Structure formats: structure tokens, C-alpha cells
Short mmCIF file of C-alpha atoms and ligand atoms in Angstrom, two decimals:
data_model
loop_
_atom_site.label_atom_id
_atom_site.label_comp_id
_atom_site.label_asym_id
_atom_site.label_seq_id
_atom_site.Cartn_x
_atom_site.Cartn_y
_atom_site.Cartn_z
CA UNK A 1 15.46 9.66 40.96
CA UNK A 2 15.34 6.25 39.42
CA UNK A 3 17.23 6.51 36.07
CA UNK A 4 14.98 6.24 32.66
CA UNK A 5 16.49 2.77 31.47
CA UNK A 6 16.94 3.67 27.71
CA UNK A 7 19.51 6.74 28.74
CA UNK A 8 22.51 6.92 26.37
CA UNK A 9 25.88 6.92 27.95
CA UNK A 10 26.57 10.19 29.06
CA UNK A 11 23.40 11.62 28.45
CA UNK A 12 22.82 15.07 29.60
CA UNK A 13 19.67 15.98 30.96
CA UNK A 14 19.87 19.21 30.13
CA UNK A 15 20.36 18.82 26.23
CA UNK A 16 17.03 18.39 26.10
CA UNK A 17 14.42 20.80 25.88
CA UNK A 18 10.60 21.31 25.35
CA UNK A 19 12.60 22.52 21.37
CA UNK A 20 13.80 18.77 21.45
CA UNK A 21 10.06 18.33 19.20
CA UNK A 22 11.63 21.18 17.16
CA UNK A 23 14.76 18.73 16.13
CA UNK A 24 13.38 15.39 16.66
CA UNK A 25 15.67 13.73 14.10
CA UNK A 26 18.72 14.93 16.47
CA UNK A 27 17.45 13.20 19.83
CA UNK A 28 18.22 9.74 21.42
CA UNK A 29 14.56 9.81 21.95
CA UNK A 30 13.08 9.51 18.69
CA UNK A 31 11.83 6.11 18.89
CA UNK A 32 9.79 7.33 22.19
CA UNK A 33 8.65 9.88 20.70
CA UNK A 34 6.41 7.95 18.25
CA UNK A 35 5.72 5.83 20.32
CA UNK A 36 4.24 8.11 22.67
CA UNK A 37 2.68 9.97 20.11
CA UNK A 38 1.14 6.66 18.96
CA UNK A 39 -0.47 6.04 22.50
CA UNK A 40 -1.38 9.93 22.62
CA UNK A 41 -3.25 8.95 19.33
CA UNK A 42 -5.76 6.42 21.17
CA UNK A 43 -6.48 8.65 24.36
CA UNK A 44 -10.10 9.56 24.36
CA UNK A 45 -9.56 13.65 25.08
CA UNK A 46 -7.21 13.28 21.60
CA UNK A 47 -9.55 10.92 19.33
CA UNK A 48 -12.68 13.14 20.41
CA UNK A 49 -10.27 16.63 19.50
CA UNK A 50 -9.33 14.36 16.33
CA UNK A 51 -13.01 14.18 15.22
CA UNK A 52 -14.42 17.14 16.35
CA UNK A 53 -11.56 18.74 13.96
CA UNK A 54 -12.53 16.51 11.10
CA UNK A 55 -16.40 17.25 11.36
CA UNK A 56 -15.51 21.17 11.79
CA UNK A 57 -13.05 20.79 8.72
CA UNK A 58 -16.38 20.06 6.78
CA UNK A 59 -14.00 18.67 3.96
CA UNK A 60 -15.79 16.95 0.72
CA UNK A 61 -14.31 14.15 -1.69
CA UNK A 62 -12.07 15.39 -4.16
CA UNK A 63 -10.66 18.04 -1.81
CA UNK A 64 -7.19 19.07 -0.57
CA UNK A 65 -5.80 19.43 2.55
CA UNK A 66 -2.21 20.09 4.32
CA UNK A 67 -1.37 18.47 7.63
CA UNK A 68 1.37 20.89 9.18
CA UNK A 69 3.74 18.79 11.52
CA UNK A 70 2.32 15.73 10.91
CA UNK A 71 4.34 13.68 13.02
CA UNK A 72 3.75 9.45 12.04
CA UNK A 73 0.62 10.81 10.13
CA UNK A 74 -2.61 9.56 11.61
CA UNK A 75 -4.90 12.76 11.36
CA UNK A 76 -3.45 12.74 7.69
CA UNK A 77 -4.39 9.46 7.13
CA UNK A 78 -7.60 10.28 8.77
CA UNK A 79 -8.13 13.70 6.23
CA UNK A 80 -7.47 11.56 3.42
CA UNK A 81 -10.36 9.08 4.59
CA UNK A 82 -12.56 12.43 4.15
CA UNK A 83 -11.43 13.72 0.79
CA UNK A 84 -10.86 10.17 -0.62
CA UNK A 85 -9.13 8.71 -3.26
CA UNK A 86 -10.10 11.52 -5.79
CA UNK A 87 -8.55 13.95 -3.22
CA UNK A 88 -5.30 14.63 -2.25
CA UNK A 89 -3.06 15.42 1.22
CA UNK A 90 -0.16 16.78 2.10
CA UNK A 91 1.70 16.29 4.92
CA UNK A 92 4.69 18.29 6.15
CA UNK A 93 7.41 17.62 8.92
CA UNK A 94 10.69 19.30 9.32
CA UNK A 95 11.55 15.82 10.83
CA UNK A 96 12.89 12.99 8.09
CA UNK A 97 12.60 10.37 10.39
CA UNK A 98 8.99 11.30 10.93
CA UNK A 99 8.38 11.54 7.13
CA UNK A 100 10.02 8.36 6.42
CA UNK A 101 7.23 6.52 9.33
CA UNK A 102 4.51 7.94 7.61
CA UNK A 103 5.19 7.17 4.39
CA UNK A 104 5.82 3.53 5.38
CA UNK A 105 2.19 3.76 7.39
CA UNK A 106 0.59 5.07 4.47
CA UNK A 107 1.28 2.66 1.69
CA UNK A 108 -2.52 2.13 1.13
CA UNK A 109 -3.12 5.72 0.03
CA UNK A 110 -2.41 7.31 -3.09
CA UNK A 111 -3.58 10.16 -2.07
CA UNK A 112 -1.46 11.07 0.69
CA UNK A 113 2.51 12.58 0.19
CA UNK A 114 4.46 13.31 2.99
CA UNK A 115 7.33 15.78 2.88
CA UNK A 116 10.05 17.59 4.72
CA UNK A 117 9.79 21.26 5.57
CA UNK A 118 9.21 24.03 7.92
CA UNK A 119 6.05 25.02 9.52
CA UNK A 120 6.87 28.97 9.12
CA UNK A 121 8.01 28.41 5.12
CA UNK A 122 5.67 26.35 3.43
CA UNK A 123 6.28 25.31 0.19
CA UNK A 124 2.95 25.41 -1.09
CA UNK A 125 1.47 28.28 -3.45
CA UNK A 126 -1.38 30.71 -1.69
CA UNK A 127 -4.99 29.31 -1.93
CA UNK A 128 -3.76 25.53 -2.42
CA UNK A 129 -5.56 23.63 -0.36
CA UNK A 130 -9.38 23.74 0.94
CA UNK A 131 -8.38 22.94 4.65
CA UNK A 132 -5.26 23.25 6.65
CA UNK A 133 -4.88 21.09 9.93
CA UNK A 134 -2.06 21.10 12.95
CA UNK A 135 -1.76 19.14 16.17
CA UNK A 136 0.06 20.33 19.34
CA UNK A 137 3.35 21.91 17.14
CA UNK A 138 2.67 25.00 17.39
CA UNK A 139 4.07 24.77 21.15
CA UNK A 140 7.40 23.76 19.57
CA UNK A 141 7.59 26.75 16.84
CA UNK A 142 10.07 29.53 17.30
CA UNK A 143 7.20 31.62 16.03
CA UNK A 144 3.58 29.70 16.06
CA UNK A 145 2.02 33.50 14.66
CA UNK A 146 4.07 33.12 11.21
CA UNK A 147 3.08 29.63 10.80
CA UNK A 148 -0.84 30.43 11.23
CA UNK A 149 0.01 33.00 8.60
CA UNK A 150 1.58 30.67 6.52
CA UNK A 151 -1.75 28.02 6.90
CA UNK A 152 -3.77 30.92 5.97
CA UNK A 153 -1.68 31.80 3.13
CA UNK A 154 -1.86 28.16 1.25
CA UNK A 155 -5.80 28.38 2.29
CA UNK A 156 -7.80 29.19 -0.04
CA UNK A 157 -11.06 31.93 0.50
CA UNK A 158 -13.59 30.03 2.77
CA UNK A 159 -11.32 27.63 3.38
CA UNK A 160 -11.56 26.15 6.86
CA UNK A 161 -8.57 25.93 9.45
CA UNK A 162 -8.09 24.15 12.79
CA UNK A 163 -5.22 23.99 14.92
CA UNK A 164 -4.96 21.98 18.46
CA UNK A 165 -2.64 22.83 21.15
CA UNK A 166 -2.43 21.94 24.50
CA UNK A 167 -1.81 24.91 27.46
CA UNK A 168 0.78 23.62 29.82
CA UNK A 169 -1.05 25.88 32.63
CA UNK A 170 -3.67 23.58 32.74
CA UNK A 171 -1.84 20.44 33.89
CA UNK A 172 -2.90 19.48 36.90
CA UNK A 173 -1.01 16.65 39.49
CA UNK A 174 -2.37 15.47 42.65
CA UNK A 175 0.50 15.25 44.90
CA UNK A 176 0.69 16.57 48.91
CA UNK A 177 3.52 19.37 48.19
CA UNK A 178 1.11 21.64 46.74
CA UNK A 179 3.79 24.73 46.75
CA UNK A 180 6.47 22.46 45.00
CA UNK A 181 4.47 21.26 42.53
CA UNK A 182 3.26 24.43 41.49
CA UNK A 183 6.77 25.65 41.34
CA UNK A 184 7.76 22.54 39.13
CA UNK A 185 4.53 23.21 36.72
CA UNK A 186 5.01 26.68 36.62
CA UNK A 187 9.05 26.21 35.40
CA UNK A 188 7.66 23.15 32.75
CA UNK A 189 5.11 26.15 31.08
CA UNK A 190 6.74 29.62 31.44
CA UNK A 191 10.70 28.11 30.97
CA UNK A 192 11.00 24.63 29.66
CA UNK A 193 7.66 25.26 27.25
CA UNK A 194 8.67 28.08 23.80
CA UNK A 195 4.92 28.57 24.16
CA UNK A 196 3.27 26.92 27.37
CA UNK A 197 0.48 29.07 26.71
CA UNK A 198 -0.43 28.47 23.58
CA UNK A 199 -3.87 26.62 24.11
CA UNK A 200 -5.18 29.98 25.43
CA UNK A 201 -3.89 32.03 22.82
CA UNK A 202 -4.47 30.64 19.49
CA UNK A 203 -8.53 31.67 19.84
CA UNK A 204 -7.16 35.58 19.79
CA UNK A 205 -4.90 34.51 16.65
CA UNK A 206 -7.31 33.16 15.35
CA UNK A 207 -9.27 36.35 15.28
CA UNK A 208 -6.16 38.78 14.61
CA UNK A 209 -6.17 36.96 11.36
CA UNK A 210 -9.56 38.05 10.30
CA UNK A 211 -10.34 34.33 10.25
CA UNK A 212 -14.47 34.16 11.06
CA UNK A 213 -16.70 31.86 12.42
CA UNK A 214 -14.40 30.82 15.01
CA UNK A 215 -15.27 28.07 17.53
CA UNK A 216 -13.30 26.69 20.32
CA UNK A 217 -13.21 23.06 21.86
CA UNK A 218 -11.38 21.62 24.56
CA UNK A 219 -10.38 18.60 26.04
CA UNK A 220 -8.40 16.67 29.05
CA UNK A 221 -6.01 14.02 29.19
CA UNK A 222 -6.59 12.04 32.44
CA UNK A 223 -4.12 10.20 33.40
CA UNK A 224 -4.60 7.80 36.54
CA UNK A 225 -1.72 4.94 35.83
CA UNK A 226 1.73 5.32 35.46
CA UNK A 227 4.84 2.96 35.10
CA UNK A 228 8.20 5.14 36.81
CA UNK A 229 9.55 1.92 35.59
CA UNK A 230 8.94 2.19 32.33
CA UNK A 231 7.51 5.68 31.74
CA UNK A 232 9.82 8.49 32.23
CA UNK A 233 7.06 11.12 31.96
CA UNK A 234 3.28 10.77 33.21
CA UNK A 235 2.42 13.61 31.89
CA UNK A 236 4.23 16.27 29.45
CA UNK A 237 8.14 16.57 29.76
CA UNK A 238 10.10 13.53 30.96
CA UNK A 239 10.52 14.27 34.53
CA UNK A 240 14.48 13.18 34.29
CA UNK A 241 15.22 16.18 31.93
CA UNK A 242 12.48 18.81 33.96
CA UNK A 243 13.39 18.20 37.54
CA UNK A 244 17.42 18.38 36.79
CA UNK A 245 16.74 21.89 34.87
CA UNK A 246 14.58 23.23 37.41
CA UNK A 247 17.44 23.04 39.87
CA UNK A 248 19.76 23.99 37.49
CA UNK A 249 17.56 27.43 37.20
CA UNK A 250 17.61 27.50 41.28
CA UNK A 251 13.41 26.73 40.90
CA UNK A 252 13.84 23.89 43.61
CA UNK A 253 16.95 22.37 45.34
CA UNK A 254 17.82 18.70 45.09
CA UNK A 255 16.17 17.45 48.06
CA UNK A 256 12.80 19.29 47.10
CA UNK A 257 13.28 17.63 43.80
CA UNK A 258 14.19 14.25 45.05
CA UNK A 259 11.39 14.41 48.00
CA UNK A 260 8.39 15.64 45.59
CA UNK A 261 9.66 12.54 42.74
CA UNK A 262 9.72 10.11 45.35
CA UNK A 263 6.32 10.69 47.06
CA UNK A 264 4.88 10.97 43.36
CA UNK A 265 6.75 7.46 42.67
CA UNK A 266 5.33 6.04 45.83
CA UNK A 267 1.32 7.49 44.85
CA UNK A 268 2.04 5.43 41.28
CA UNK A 269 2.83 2.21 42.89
CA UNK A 270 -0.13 2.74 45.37
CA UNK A 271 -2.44 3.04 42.37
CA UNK A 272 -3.13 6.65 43.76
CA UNK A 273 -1.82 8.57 40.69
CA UNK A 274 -4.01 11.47 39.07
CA UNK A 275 -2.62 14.27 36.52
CA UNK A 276 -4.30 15.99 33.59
CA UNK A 277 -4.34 18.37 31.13
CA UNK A 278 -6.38 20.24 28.56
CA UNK A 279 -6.01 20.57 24.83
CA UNK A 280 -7.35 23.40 22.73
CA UNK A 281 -8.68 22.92 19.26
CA UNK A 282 -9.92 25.80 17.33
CA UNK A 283 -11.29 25.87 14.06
CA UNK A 284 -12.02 28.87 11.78
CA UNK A 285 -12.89 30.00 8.04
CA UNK A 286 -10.76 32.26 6.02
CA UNK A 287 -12.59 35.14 4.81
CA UNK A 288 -13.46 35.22 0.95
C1 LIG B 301 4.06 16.52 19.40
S1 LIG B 301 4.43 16.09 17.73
C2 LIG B 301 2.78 16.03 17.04
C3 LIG B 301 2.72 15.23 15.76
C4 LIG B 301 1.34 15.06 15.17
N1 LIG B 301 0.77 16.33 14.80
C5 LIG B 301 0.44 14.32 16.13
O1 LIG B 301 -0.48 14.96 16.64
O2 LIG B 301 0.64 13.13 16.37
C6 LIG B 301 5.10 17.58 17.04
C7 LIG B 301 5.53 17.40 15.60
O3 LIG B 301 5.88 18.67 15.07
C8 LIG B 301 7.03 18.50 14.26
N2 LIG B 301 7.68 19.82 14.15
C9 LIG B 301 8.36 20.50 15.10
N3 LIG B 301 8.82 21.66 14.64
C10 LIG B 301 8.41 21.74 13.34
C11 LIG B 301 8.58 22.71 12.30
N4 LIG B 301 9.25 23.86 12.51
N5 LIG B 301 8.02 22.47 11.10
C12 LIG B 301 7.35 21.31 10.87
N6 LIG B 301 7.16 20.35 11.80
C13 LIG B 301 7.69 20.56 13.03
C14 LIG B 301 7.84 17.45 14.99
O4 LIG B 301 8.81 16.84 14.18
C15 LIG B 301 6.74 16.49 15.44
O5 LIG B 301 6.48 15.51 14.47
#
């Protein structure tokens, strides 16, 4: 496998993990990570989740809202647009160095703070804020159920919720070794993913809450160019860090690994490559 070019001396592919999201401020990757979250931000299945959550939010001027894990901060920039300058947002990362790049992008709005802290321990009083919004972190949470409960805590009655989250079952790559690719998907979402299913489950947390008037959305990232080059992942994990763990874990043996990479390297330069996969958005209101 040809080596991602920005590895670190001695790197260790398998010091990272699907948790590396949970402790981005401790990875060599953190400037990759915004900037793939950045070109996440203008892919049409995320802009269309982005406003369908903002229209479902229903929020007013002069409202509050909390982004939880807000990453760089564009859907908080994007809920302060829709409470505006007479409302307020909060945005929360357990990630300084994500803090720090959305307070530098948001210098044109008073009305936006962002803060450290954790998604399962906000520091926020119950009832605070009239919506509560989170974007594909819940997949990184040691426990995405107490941070729901936490949302729906600082929410106040009739509030309105959303949370988006992507299923890792649902990626899809065309590539001729059907049985090894399954094998190499099914590792990414049931052992390298905390919560690969996530997408699926949050409608039934949603309704464990009591939370009513709950509607679902969905929507696929297609992906039909990539770089190896450049790129180390096409879609989700880098494959540099999956494919070396999945033989670690006996999943597939070096030359299945090297022999299923290669042919998907060769379909990229070819201008053959397809993958996808489908984010979840659900949006709900607390009960008065
Ligand atoms: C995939 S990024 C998504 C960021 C942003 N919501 C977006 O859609 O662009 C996941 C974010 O969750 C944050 N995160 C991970 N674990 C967290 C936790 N326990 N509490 C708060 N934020 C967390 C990460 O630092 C990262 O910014």
C-alpha cells in the first residue's frame, strides 16, 4: 500500500482509531481533519441534511441554540444566521484546537461562543436553549444515549432537537472482491466504529426519550473520484490505519489486503471509482 505522504516518523497505524474524533487535539491528523470536514461541509447529501435540519429546527430571531461537537463551526454559524444577532449560540467541543478554528471563523458574530467540553456533561442549566443540534459525533461518544439525555436536558419544553449520524453499514464500494470487501466494511462498522450503527438507531432514541413528532431524513455521500495520491481515505476511515488493523484482528491476511487496495487503486486511476454512504438526520420535539 502506497504510504499516506503526511505520515509522522514512526507512525503507528494502529494508534489510531474510529475514537481518534474522540481526542482530536492528540492526533498528527488534526489539520486533515478540518480539512476534510471542511470539504464534507460542501457535499450535496451534507448541505441538503444541513438545511433540512435548520428548516425542521423551526428556530425564530432572538432564540438560543447549542451546537454539540461543533467541530470548525459551520452549522453554528449557520444557527446563528437563523436566530440572528438578537439571539445567541453555543457551541461545544471537547477539542481546543477545534474551538480555537471556530472562534477565529466566527469573528463576524457576536452572537456565537464557542467552548470546550464534553458531549455527555454539558455545562449548561436544564431548559436553556430552544434547539439543540449535533452532526455525526455521536459515532465517536463512549455513550451517544447520555449525551441525547444531556441535549434534552438543556432543552427546554417544546423545544426542538436534531441529531445527524451516518450508519457505517450503509457504505457501499464497487470493487470485484465482493467477499473481501464485505469483510473489510463489516470490521470498519462492528470493530473500528464505537457505534457503526448509529444512523439506524438514533430514530428508537429518539422515541425512548419521549421526544414526539419525530421525523427521519436521510442522505448519501457519492463519491466517484478519488486521489490514492493525495487522499488516504475515499470514504470513512483512512484505509492506511483500517486495512493494517483488520489484519492485525486476523479479518484478512496481507495479500488479501494488499490485492483488494491495489485493484481499488487501479479502479481510481481508471476513473472507475464508486463508494457511498448514507447519513441519518432526525429531528424531534421535547414534550412540554
Ligand atoms: C466528525 S467531527 C464533526 C464536526 C461537526 N459537527 C461537523 O459536522 O463538521 C466530530 C466532532 O466531534 C467532536 N467530539 C468528539 N468527541 C466529543 C465529545 N465527547 N464531546 C464533544 N465533542 C466531541 C470532535 O472533536 C469533532 O470536532
Amino acid at each position: 500500500m502506497r504510504p499516506f505522504p503526511d505520515l509522522p516518523e514512526g507512525f503507528d497505524p494502529a494508534s489510531v482509531t474510529s475514537g481518534a474524533f474522540g481526542h482530536v487535539d492528540n492526533s498528527p491528523f488534526s489539520a486533515q481533519m478540518i480539512a476534510g470536514m471542511d470539504r464534507l461541509s460542501e457535499a450535496q447529501a451534507v448541505v441538503e441534511l444541513r438545511r433540512w435540519s435548520i428548516d425542521s429546527l423551526s428556530l425564530h430571531a432572538g432564540q438560543r441554540a447549542l451546537e454539540v461537537g461543533c467541530g470548525p463551526g459551520a452549522m453554528s454559524l449557520a444557527l446563528a444566521e437563523a436566530v440572528g444577532p438578537t439571539g445567541s449560540v453555543n457551541g461545544i467541543d471537547n477539542s481546543g484546537l477545534m474551538v480555537e478554528e471556530a472562534r477565529q471563523r466566527s469573528a463576524d458574530y457576536a452572537q456565537v461562543q464557542f467552548d470546550t467540553g464534553d458531549a455527555q456533561e454539558l455545562r449548561f442549566g436544564d431548559g436553556e436553549f430552544d434547539a439543540c443540534y449535533s452532526e455525526r459525533v455521536f459515532q465517536h461518544l463512549d455513550a451517544p444515549e447520555l449525551a441525547l439525555k444531556e441535549m434534552l436536558r438543556v432543552l427546554r419544553p417544546g423545544g426542538r432537537v436534531v441529531v445527524v449520524d451516518t450508519d457505517w453499514e450503509t457504505v457501499t464500494i464497487d470493487h470485484p472482491d465482493a467477499a473481501t470487501t464485505r469483510k473489510i466494511l463489516n470490521f470498519v462498522t462492528d470493530d473500528f466504529s464505537p457505534n457503526g450503527w448509529i444512523g439506524r438507531r438514533l430514530p428508537g432514541l429518539f422515541r425512548d426519550n419521549g421526544l414526539r413528532d419525530v421525523s427521519v431524513m436521510a442522505r448519501s455521500l457519492l463519491v466517484s473520484e478519488w486521489d490514492p495520491a493525495t487522499e488516504p481515505a475515499a470514504i470513512g476511515p483512512p484505509f492506511f490505519v483500517v486495512l493494517p488493523q483488520a489484519q492485525e484482528r486476523g479479518v484478512v491476511t496481507k495479500h488479501e489486503a494488499d490485492r483488494w487496495y491495489a485493484e481499488l487503486e487501479k479502479l481510481a486511476r481508471e476513473d472507475r471509482f464508486f463508494a457511498s454512504l448514507t447519513m441519518f438526520g432526525v429531528c424531534a420535539t421535547k414534550s412540554p
